Structure formats: C-alpha cells, structure tokens
Backbone as JSON Lines, residues from 0, in Angstrom:
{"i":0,"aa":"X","n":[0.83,-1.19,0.0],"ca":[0.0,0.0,0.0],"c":[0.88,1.26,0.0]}
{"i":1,"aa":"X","n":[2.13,1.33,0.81],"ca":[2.72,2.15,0.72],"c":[3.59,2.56,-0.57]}
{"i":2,"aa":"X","n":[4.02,1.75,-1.38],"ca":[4.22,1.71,-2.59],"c":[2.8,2.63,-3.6]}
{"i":3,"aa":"X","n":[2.18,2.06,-3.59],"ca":[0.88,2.65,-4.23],"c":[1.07,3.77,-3.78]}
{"i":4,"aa":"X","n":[0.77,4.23,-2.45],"ca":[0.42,6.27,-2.19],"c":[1.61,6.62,-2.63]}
{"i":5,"aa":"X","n":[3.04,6.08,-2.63],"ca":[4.27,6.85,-3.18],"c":[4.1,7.14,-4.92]}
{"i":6,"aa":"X","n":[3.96,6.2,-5.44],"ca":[3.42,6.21,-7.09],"c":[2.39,7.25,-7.02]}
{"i":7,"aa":"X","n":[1.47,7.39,-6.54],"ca":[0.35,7.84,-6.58],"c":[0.8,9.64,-6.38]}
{"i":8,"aa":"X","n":[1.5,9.65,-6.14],"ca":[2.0,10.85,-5.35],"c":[3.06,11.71,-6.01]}
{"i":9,"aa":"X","n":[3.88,10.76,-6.55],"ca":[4.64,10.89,-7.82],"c":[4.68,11.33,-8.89]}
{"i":10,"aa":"X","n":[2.9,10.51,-9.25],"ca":[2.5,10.65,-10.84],"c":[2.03,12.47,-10.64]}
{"i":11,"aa":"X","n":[1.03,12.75,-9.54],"ca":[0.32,13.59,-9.54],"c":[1.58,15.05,-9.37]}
{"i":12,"aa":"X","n":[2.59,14.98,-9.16],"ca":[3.71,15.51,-8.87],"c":[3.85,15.91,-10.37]}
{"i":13,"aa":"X","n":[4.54,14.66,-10.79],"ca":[5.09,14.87,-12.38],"c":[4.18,15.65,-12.94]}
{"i":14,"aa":"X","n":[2.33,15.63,-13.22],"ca":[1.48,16.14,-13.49],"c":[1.25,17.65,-13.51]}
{"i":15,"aa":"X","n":[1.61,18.28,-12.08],"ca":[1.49,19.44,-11.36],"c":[3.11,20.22,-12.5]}
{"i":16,"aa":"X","n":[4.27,19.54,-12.48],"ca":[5.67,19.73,-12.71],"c":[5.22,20.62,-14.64]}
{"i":17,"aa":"X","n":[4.43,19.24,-15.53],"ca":[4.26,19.17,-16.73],"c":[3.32,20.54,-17.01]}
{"i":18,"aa":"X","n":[2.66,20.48,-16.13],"ca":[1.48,21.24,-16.38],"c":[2.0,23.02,-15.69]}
{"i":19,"aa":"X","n":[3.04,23.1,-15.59],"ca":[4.02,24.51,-15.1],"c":[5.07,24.69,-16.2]}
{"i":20,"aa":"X","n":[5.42,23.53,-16.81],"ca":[6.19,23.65,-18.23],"c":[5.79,24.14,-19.2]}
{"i":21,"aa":"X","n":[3.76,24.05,-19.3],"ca":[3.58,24.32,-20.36],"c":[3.22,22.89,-21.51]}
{"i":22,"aa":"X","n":[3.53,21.87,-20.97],"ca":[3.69,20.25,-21.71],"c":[2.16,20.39,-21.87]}
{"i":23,"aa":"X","n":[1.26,20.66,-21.29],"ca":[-0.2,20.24,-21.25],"c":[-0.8,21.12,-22.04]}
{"i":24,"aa":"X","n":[-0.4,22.62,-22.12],"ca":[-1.05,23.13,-23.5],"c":[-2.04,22.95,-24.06]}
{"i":25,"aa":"X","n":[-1.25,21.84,-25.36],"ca":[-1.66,21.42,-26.26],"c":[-3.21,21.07,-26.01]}
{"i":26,"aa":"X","n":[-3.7,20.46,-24.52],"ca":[-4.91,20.18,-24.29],"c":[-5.44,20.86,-23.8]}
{"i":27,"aa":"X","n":[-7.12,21.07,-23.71],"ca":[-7.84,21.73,-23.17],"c":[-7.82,21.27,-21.54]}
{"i":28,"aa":"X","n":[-8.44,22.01,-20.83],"ca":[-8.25,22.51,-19.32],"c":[-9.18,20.92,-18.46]}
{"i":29,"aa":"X","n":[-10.46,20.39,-19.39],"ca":[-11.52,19.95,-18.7],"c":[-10.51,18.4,-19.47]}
{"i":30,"aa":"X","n":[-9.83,18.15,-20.6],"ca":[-9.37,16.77,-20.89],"c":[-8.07,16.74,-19.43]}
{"i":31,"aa":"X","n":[-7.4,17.87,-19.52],"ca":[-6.49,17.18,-18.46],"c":[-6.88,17.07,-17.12]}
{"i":32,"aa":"X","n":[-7.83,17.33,-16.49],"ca":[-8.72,17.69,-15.37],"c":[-9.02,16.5,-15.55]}
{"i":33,"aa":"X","n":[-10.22,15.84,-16.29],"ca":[-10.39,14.28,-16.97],"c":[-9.13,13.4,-16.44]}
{"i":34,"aa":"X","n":[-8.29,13.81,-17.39],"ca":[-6.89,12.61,-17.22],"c":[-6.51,12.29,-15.85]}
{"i":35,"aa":"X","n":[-6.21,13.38,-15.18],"ca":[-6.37,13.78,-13.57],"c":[-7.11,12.9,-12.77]}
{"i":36,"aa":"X","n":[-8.22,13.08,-13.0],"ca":[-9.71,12.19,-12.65],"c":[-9.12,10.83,-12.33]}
{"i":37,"aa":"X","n":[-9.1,10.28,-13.67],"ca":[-8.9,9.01,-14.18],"c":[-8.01,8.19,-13.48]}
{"i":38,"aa":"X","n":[-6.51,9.14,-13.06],"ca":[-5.83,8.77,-12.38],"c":[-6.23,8.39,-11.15]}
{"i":39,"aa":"X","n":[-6.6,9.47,-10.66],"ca":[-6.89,9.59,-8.86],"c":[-8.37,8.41,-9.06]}
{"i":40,"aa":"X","n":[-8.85,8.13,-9.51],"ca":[-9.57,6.99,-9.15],"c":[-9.17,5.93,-9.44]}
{"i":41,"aa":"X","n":[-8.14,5.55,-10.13],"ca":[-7.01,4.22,-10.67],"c":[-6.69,4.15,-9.17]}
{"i":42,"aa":"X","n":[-5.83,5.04,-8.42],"ca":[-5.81,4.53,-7.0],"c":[-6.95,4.12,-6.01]}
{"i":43,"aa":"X","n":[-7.61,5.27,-6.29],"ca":[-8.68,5.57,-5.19],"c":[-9.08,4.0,-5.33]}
{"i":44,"aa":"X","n":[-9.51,3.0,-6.62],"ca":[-9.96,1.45,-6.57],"c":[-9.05,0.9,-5.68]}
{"i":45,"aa":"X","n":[-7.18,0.8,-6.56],"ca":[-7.27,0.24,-6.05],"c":[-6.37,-0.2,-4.42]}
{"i":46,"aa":"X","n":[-6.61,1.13,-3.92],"ca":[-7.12,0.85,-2.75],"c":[-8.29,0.28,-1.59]}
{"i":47,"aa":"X","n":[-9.05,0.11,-2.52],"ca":[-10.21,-0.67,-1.87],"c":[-10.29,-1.77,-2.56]}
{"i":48,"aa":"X","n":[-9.2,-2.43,-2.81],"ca":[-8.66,-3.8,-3.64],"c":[-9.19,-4.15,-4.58]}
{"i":49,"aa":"X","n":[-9.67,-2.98,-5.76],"ca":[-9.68,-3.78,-7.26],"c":[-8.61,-3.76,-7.74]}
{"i":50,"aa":"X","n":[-8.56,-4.63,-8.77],"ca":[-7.5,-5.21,-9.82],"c":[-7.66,-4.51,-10.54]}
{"i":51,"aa":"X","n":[-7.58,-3.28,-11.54],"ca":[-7.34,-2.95,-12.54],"c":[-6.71,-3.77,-14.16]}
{"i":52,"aa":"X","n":[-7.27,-3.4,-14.67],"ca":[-6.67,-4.78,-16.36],"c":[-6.43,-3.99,-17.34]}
{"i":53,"aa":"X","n":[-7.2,-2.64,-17.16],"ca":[-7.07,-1.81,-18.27],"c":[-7.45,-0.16,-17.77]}
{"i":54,"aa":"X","n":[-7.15,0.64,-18.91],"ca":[-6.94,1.86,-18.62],"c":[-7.5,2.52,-20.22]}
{"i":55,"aa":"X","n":[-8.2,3.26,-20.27],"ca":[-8.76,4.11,-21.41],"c":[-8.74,2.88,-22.7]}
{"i":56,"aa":"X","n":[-9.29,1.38,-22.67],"ca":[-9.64,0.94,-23.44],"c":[-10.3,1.18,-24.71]}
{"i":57,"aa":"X","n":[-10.56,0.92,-25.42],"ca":[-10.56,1.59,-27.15],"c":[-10.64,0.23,-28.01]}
{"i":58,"aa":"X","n":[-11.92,-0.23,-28.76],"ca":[-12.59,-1.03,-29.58],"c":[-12.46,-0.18,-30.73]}
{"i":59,"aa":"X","n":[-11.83,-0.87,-32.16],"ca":[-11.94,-0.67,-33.02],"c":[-12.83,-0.44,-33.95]}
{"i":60,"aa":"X","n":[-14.34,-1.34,-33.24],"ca":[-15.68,-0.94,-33.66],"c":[-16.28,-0.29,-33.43]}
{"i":61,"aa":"X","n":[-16.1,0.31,-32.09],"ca":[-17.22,1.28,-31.33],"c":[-16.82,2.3,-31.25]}
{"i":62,"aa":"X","n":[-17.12,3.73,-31.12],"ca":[-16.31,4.8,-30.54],"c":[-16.32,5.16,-29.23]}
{"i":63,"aa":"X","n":[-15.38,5.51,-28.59],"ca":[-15.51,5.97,-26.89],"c":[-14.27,5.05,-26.77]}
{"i":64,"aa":"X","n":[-14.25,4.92,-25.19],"ca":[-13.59,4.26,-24.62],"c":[-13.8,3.83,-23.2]}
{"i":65,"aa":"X","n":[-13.05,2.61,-22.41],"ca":[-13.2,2.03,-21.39],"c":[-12.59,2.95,-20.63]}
{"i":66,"aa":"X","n":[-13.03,3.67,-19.45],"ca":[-11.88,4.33,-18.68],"c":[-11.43,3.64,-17.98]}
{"i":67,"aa":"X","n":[-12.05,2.9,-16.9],"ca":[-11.15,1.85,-16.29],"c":[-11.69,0.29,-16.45]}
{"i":68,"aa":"X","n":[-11.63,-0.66,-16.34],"ca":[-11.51,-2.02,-16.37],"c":[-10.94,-2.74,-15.34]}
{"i":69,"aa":"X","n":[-11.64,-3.63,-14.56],"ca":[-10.91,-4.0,-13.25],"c":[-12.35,-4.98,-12.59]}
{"i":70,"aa":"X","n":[-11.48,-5.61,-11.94],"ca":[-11.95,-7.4,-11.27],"c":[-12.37,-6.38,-9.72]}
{"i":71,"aa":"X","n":[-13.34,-6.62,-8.78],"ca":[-13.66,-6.5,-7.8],"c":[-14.04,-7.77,-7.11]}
{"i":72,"aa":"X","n":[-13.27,-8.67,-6.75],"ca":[-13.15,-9.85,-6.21],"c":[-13.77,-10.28,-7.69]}
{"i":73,"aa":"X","n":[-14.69,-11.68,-7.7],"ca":[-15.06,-12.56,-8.9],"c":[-15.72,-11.34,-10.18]}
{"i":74,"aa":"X","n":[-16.03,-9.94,-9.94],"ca":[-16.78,-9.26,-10.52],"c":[-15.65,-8.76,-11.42]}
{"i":75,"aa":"X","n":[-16.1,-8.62,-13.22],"ca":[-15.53,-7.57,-13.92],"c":[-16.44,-6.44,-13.82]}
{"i":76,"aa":"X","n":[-15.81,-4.88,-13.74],"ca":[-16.08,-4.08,-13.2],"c":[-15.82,-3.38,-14.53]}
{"i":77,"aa":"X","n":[-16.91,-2.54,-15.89],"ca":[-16.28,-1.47,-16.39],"c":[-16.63,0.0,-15.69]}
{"i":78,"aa":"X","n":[-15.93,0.54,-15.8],"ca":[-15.65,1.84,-14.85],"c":[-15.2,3.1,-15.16]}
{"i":79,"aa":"X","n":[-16.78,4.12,-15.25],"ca":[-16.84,5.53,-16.05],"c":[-16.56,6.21,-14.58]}
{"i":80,"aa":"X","n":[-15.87,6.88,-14.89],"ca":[-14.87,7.91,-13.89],"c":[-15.5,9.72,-15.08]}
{"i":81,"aa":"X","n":[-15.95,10.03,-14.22],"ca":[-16.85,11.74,-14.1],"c":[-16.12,12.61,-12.9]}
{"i":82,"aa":"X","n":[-15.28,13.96,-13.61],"ca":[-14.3,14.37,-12.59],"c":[-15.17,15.88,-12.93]}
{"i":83,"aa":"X","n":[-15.21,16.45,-11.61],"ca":[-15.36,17.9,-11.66],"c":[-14.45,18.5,-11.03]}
{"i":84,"aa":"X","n":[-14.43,19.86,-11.1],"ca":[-13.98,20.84,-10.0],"c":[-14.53,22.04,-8.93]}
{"i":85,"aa":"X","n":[-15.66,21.13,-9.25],"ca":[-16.74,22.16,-8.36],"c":[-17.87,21.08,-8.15]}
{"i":86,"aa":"X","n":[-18.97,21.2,-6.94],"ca":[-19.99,20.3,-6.58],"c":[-21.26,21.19,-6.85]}
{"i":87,"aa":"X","n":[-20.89,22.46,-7.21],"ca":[-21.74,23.57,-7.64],"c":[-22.86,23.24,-8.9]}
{"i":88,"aa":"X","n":[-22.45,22.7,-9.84],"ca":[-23.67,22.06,-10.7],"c":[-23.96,21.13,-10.9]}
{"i":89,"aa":"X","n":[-24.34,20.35,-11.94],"ca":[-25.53,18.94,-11.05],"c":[-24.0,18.01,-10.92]}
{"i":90,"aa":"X","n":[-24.31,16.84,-10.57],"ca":[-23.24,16.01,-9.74],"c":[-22.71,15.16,-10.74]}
{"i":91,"aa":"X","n":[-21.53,14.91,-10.94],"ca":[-20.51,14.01,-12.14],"c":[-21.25,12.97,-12.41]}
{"i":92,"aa":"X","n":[-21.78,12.33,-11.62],"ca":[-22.59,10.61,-11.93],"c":[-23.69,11.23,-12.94]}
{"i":93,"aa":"X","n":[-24.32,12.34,-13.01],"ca":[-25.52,12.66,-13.8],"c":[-25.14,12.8,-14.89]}
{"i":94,"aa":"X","n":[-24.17,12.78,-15.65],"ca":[-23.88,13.28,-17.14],"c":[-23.39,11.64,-17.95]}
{"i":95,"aa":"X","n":[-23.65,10.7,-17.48],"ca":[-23.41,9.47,-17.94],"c":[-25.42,9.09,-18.04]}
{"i":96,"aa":"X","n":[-25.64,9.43,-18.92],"ca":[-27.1,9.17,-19.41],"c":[-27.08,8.22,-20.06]}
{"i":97,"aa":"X","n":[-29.03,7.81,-20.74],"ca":[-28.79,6.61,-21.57],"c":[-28.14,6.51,-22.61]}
{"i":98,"aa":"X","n":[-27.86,7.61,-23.55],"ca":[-26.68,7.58,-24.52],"c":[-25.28,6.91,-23.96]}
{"i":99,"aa":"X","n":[-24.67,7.39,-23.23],"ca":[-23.64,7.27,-22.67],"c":[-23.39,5.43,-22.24]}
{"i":100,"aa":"X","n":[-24.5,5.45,-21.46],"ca":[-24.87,4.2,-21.11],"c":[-24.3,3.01,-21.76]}
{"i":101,"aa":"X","n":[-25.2,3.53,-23.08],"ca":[-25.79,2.47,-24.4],"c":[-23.9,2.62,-25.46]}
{"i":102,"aa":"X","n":[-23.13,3.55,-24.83],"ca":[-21.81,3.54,-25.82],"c":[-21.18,2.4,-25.04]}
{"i":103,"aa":"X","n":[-21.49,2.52,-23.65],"ca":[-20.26,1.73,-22.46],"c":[-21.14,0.35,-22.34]}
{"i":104,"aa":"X","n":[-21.78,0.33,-22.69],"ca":[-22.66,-1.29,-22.74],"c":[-21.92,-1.91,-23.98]}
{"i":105,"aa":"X","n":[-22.01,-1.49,-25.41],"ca":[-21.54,-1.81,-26.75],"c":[-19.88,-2.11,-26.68]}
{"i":106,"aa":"X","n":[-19.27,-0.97,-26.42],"ca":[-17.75,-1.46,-25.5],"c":[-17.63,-2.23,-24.53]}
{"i":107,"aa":"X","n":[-18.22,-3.01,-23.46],"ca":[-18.07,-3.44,-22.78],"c":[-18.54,-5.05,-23.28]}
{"i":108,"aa":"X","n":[-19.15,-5.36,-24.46],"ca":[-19.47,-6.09,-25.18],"c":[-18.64,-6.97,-25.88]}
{"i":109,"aa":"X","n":[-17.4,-5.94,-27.07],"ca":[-16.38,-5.99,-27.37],"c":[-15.28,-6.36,-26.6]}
{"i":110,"aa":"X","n":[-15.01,-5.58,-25.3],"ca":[-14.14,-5.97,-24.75],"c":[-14.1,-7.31,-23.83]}
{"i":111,"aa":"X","n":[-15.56,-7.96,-23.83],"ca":[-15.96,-9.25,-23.32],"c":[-15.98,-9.87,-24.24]}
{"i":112,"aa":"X","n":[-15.84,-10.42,-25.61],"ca":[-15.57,-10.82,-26.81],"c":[-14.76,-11.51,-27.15]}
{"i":113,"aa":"X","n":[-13.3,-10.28,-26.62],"ca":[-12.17,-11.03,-26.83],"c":[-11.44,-11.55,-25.56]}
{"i":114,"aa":"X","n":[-12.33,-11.62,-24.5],"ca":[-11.84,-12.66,-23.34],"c":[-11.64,-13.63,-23.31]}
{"i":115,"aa":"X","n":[-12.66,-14.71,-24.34],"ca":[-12.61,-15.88,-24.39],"c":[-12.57,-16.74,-22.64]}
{"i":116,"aa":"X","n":[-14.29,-15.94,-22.38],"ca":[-14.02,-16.69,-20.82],"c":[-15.51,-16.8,-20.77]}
{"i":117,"aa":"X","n":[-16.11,-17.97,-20.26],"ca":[-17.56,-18.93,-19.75],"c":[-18.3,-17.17,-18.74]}
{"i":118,"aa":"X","n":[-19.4,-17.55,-19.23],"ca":[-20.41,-16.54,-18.26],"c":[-19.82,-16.22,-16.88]}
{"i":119,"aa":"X","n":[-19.58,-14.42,-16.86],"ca":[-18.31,-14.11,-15.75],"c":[-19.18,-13.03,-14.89]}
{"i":120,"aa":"X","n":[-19.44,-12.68,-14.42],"ca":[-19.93,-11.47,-13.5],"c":[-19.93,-10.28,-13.83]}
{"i":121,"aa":"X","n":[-21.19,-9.6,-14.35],"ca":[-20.01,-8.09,-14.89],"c":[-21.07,-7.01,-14.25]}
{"i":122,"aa":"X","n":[-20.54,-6.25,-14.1],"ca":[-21.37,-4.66,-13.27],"c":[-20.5,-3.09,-14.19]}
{"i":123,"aa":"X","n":[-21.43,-2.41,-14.14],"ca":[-21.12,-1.34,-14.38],"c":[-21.12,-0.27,-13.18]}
{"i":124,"aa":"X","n":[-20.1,0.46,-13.11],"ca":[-19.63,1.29,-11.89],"c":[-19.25,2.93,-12.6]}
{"i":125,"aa":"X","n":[-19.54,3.65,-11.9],"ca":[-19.01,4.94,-11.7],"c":[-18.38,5.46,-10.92]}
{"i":126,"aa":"X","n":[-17.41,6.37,-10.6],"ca":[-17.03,7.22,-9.8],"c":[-16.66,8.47,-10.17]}
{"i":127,"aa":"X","n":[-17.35,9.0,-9.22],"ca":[-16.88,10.69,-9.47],"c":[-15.94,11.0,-8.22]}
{"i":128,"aa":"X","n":[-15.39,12.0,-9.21],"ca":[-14.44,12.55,-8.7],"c":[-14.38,14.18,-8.59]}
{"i":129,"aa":"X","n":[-14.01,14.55,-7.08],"ca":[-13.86,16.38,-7.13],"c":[-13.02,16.43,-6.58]}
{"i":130,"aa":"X","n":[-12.5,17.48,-7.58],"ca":[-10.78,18.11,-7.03],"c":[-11.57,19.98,-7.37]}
{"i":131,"aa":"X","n":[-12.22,20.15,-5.21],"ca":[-12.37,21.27,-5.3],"c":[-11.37,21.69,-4.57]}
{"i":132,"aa":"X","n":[-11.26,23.49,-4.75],"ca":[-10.2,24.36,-4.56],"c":[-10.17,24.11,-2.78]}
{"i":133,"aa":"X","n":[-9.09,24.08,-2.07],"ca":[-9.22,24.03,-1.06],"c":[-9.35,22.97,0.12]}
{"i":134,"aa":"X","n":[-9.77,21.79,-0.44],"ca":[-10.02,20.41,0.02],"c":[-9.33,19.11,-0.6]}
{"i":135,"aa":"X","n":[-9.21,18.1,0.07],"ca":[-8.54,17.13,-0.61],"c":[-9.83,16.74,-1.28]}
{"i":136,"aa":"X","n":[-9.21,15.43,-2.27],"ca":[-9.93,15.31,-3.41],"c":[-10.87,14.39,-2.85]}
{"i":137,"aa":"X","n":[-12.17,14.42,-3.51],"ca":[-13.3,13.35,-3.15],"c":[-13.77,12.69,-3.7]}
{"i":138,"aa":"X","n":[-13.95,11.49,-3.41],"ca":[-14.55,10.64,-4.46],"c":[-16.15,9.88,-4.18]}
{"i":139,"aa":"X","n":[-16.97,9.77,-4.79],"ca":[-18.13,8.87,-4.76],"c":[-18.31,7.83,-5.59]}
{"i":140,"aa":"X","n":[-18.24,6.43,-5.07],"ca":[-18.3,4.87,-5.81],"c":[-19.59,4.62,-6.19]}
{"i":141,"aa":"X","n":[-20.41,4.26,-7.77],"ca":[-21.6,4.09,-7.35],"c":[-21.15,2.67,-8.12]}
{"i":142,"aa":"X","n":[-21.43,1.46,-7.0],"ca":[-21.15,0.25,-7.87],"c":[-22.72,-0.84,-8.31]}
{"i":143,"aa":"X","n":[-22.69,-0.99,-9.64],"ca":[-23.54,-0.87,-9.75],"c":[-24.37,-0.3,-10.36]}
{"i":144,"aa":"X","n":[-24.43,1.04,-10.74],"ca":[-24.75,2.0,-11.27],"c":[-26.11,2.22,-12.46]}
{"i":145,"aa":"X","n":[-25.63,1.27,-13.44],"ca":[-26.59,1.01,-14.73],"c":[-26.35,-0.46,-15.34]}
{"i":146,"aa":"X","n":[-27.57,-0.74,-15.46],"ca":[-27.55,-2.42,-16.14],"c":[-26.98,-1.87,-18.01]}
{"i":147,"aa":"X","n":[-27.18,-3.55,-18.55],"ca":[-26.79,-3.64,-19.9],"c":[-27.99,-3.16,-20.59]}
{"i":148,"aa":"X","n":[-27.27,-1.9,-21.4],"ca":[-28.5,-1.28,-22.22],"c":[-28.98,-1.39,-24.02]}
C-alpha cells in the first residue's frame, strides 16, 4: 500500500511539474482535469482492492472508450470515472445518461468478446471525482450503477 500512495503521489507531482512547463497546453483545461480524474480513481480502486486490467480501453468498432476495467473480487467491473472541479452544478454521476450508457454497454461487449471466458460477473460502476479548490480530493463509488443497455 505504501508503494501505491508513493506512485500515486509521484505521478500527480510529475502532473502538477508538466502542467508549469507548459507540456499540457496542447490540451484543453476539462481533458487534463479528466486525465487527472482518471488517475486519482485508478488509486482511489485500487485501494479498496480492485485489480485494474485496463486503462482508457478503445474497440476498433465502437467509438468511446473504457476508462477503467478491473476485477472487484469474482466481478468484472467497467468503470466511467466523471471528474469535476466544483460540486456547484448537477453532480458528475448525472452526465453518464442513456446515450452514454448504451456507448459503455456496446464497449463493454467488445471488450468481453475477446476474453474468451464462460459466463463471468459483470457490473457497471461509476465514480466521481472532485478536485475542489481548497479540500482534498473526493470521491463517490456508485457500484452498480446502470444495467446492460
């Protein structure tokens, strides 16, 4: 575990370092905020002992992508990570609608495809994430979240 918060601590370092260079630029303010996100809930799991398998997954058929991917004991877990910086308008879990839904169901399809594994457990999960001014960062798990649409 202590390994993990040092990495964890590291990355977000290098991040803070890149993003004073000028390296981040190139992207808009809300993708690296996103990327950010993505990270800090890669730990935030798996510290509460998921396995992670994958990271911004990407099907050649579908468009979008997996943000995270990860085993929660016997459960595959795909996992939409919603980062704000404020709790001020409606709440990160709300902007994953049935569109959204219906992209991460179709990917999550694909990426069960090429498992080549007998009827396995699967759930769809969210977490949001806020990195407001002033507070450490917060997270909310909704596991569970939305069935196959």
């Amino acid at each position: 575990m202590f390994l993990l918060n040092l990495l964890d601590r590291t990355l977000s370092l290098l991040d803070r370092l890149a993003l004073r260079r000028g390296d981040a630029e190139q992207q808009t303010e809300h993708l690296v905020t996103g990327q950010r996100g993505e990270q800090a809930a890669f730990f935030y799991l798996r510290r509460l002992g998921y396995l992670i398998t994958a990271r911004r997954w990407r099907s050649s058929r579908v468009r979008g992508d997996l943000d995270l991917v990860g085993w929660e004991k016997d459960t595959l877990c795909f996992i939409e990570v919603k980062t704000r910086s404020t709790r001020a308008v409606a709440p990160a879990e709300a902007s994953v609608d049935s569109q959204k839904q219906k992209v991460l169901s179709r990917l999550a399809f694909q990426y069960l495809s090429q498992l080549q594994m007998e009827k396995i457990p699967v759930r769809f999960d969210i977490v949001s994430v806020y990195f407001e001014a002033g507070t450490a960062t917060q997270f909310e798990l909704f596991r569970g979240a939305f069935d196959w649409q």
